[in-house]
PDB file of C-alpha atoms in Angstrom:
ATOM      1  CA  UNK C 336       0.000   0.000   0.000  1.00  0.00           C
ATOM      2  CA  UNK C 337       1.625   3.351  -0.903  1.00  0.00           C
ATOM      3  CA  UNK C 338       1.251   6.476   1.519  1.00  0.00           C
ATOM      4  CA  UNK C 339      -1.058   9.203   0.986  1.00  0.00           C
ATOM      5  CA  UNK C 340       0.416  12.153  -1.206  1.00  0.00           C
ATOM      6  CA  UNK C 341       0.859  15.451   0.693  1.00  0.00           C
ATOM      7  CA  UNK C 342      -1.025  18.483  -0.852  1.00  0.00           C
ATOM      8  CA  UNK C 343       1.564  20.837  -2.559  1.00  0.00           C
ATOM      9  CA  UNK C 344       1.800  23.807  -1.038  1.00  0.00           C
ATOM     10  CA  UNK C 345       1.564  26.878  -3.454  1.00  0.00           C
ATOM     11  CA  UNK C 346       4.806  28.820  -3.390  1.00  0.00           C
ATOM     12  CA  UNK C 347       4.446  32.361  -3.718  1.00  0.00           C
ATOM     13  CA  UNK C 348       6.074  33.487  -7.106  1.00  0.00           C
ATOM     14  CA  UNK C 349       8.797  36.133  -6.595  1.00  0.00           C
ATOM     15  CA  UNK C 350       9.960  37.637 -10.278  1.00  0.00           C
ATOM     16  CA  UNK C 351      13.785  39.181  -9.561  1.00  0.00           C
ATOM     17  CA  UNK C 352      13.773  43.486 -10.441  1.00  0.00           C
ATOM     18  CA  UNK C 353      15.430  43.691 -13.757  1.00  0.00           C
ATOM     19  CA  UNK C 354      18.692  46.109 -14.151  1.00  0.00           C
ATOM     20  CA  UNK C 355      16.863  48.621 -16.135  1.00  0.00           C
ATOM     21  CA  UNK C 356      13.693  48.473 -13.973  1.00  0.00           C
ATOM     22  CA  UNK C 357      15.768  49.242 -10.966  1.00  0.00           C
ATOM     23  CA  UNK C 358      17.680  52.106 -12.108  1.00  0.00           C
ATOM     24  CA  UNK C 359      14.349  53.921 -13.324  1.00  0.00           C
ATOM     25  CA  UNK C 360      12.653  52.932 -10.463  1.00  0.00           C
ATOM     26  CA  UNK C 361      15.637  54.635  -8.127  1.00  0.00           C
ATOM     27  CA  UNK C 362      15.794  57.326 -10.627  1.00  0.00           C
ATOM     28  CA  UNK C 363      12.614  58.779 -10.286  1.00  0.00           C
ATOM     29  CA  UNK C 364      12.839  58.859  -6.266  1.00  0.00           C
ATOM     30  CA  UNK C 365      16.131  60.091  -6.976  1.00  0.00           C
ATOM     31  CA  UNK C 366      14.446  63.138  -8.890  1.00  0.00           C
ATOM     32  CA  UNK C 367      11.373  63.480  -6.973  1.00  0.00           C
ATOM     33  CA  UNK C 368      13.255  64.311  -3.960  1.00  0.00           C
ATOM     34  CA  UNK C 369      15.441  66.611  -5.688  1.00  0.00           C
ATOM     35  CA  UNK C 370      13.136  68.610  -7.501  1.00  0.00           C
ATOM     36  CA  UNK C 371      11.061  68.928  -4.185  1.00  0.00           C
ATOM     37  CA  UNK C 372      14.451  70.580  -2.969  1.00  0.00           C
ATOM     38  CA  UNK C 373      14.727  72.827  -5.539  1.00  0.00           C
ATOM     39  CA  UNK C 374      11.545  73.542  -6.668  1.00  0.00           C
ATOM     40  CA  UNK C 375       8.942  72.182  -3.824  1.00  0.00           C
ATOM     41  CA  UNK C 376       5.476  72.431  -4.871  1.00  0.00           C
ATOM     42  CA  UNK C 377       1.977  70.289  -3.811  1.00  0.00           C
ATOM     43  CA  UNK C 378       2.337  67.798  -7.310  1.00  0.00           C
ATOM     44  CA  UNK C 379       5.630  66.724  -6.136  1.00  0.00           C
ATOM     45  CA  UNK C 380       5.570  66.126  -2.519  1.00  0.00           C
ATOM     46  CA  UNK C 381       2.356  64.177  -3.332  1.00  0.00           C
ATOM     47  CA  UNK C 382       3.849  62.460  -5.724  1.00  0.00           C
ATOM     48  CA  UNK C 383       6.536  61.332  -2.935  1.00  0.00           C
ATOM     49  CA  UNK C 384       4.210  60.518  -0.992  1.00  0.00           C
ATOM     50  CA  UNK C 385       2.508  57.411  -3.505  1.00  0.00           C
ATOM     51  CA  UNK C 386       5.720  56.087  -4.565  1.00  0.00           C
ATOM     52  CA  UNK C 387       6.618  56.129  -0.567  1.00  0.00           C
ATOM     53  CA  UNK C 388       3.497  54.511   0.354  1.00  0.00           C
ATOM     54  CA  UNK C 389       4.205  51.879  -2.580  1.00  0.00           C
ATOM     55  CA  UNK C 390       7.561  51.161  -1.298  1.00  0.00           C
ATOM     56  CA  UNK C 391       6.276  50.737   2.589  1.00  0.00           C
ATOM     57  CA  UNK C 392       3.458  48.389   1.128  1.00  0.00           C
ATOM     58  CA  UNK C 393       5.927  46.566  -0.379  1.00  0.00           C
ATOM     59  CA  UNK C 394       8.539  46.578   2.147  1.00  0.00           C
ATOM     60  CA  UNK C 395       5.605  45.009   4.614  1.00  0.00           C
ATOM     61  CA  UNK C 396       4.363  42.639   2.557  1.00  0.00           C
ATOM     62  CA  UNK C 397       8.264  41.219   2.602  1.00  0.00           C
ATOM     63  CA  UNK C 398       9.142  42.150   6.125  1.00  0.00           C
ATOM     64  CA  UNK C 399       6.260  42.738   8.225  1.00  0.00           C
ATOM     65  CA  UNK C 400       4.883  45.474   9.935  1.00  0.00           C
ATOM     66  CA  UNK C 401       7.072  48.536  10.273  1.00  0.00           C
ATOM     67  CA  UNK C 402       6.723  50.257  13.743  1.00  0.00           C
ATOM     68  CA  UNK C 403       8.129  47.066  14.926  1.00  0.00           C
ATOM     69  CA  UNK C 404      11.451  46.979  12.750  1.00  0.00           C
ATOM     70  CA  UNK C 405      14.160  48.417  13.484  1.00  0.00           C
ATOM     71  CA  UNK C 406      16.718  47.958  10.197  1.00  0.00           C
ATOM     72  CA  UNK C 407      17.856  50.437   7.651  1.00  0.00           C
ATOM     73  CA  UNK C 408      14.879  50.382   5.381  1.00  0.00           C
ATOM     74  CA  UNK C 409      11.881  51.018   8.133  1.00  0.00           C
ATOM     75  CA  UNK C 410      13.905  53.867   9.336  1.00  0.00           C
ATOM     76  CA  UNK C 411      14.117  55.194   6.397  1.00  0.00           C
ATOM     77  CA  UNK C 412      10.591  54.978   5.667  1.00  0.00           C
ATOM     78  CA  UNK C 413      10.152  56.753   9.247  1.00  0.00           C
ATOM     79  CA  UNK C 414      12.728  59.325   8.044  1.00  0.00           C
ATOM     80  CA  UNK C 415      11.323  60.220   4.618  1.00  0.00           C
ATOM     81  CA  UNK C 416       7.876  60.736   6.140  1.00  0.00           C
ATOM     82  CA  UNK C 417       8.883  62.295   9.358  1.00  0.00           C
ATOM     83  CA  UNK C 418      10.203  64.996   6.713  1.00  0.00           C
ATOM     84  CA  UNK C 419       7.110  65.162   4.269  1.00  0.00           C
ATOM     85  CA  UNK C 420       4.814  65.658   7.356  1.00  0.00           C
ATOM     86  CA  UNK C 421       7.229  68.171   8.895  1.00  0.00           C
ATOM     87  CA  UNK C 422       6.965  70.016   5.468  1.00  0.00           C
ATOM     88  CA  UNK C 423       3.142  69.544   5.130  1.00  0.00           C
ATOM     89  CA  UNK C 424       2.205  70.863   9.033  1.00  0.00           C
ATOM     90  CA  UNK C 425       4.608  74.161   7.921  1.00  0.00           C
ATOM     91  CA  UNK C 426       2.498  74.650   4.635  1.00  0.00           C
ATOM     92  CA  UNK C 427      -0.775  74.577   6.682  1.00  0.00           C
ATOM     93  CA  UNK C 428       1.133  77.215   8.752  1.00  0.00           C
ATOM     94  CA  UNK C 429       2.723  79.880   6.500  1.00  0.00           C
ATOM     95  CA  UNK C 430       1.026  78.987   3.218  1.00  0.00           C
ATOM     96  CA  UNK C 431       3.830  78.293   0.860  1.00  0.00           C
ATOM     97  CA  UNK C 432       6.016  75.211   0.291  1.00  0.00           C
ATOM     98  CA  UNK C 433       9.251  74.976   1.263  1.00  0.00           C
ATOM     99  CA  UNK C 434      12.102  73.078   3.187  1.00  0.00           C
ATOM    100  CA  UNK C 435      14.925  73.570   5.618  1.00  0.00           C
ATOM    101  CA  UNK C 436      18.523  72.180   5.063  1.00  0.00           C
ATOM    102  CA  UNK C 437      17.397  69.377   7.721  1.00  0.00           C
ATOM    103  CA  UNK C 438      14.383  68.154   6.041  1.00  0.00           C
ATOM    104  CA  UNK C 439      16.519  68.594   2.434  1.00  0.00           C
ATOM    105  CA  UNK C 440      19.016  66.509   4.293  1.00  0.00           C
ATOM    106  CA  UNK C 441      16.725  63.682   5.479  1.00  0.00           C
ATOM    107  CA  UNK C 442      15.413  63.385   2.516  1.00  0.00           C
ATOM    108  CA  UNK C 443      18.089  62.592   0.596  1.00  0.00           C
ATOM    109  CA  UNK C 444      19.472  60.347   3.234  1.00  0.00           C
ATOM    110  CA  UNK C 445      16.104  58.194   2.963  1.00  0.00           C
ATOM    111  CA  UNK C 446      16.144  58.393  -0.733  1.00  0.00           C
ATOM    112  CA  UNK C 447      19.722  56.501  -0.651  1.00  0.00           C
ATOM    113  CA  UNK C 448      18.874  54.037   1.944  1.00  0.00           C
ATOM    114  CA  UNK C 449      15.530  53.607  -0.010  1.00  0.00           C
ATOM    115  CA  UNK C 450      17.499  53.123  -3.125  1.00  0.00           C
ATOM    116  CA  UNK C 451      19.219  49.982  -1.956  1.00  0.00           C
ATOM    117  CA  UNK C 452      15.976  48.985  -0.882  1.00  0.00           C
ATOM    118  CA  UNK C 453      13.908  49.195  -3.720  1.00  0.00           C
ATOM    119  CA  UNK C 454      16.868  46.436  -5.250  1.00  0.00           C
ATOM    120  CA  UNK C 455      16.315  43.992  -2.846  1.00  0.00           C
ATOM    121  CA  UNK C 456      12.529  43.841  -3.517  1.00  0.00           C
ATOM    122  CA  UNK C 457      10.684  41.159  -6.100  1.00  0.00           C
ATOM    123  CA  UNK C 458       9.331  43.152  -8.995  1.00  0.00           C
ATOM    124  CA  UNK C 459       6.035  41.095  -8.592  1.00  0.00           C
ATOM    125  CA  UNK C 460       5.801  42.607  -4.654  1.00  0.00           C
ATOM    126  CA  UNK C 461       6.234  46.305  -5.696  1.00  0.00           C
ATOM    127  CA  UNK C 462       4.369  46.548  -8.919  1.00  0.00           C
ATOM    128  CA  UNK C 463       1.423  45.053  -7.088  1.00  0.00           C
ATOM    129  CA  UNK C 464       2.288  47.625  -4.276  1.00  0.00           C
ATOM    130  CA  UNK C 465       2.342  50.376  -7.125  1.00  0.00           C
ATOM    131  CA  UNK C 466      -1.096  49.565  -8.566  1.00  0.00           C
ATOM    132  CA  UNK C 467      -2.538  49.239  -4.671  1.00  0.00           C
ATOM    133  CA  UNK C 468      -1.452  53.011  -3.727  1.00  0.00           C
ATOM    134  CA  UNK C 469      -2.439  53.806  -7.122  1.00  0.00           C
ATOM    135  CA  UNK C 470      -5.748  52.276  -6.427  1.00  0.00           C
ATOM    136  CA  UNK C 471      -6.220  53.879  -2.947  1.00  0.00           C
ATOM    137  CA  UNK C 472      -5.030  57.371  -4.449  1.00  0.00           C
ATOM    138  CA  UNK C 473      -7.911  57.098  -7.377  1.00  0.00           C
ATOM    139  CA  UNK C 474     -10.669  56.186  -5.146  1.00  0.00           C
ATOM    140  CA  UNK C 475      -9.416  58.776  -2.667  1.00  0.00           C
ATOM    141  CA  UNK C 476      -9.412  61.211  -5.878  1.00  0.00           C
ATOM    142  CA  UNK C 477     -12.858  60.326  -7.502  1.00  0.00           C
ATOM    143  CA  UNK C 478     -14.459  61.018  -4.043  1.00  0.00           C
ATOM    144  CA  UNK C 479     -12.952  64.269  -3.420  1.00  0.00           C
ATOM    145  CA  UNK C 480     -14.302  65.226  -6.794  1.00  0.00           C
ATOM    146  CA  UNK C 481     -17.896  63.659  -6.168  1.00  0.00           C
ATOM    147  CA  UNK C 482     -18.052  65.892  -3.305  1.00  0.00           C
ATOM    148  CA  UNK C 483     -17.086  68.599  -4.923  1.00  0.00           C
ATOM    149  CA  UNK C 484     -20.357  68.080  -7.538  1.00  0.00           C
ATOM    150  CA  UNK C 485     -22.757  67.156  -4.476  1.00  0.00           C
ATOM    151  CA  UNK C 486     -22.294  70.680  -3.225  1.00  0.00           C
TER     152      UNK C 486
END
């Protein structure tokens, strides 16, 4: 009599990040955060902001839950929006966008460490990260404008 087969577990599919993939991908944070020093304005920090929250879903769904990590890449996700919050709270204060050398600073700090980070993640992980936030940032966008009409 042979033994029973054991069900196959489904292993989860991880694709490796291509070369060129990577180096737009770090690129554009790259650019974002340096065009938000230069030349800071709403479209850009917001823009920061989604491919941030697209990297921390990503970064979870490998890791688990930030606030109880400690390594290179949660802090850095701390870091970056630490600094974006920092520069939001002084817009709601003084009206106009801008940062100081320590927020310019962090920034770019986060950016490098975030870098190295976004090359250690499955391309599989963050692209479905990228079309979550995407998601999330449409639905958020199609109900600010429905309550714009309802008024």
């Amino acid at each position: 009599m042979s033994k029973p087969r054991h069900k196959q577990r489904q292993h989860r599919l991880v694709v490796p990040l291509m070369g060129a993939t990577y180096d737009t991908k770090a690129l554009e944070l790259h650019l974002y955060v340096e065009n938000a020093v230069t030349a800071p304005s709403f479209a850009t920090l917001e823009t920061i902001s989604i491919r941030l929250g697209a990297i921390t879903a990503a970064v979870f769904a490998i890791g688990g839950p930030l606030p109880n990590r400690r390594d290179p890449d949660a802090n850095a996700i701390r870091q970056m929006e630490a600094a974006l919050l920092s520069i939001q709270d002084r817009f709601d204060r003084v009206g106009t966008w801008g940062l100081s050398g320590d927020e310019a600073q962090a920034m770019r700090i986060a950016s490098g460490v975030l870098d190295g980070t976004i090359k250690q993640l499955p391309f599989n992980v963050l692209r479905n990260a990228e079309r979550m936030v995407d998601q999330i940032v449409a639905t958020m966008d199609a109900e600010r404008i429905a309550a714009l009409f309802s008024e």
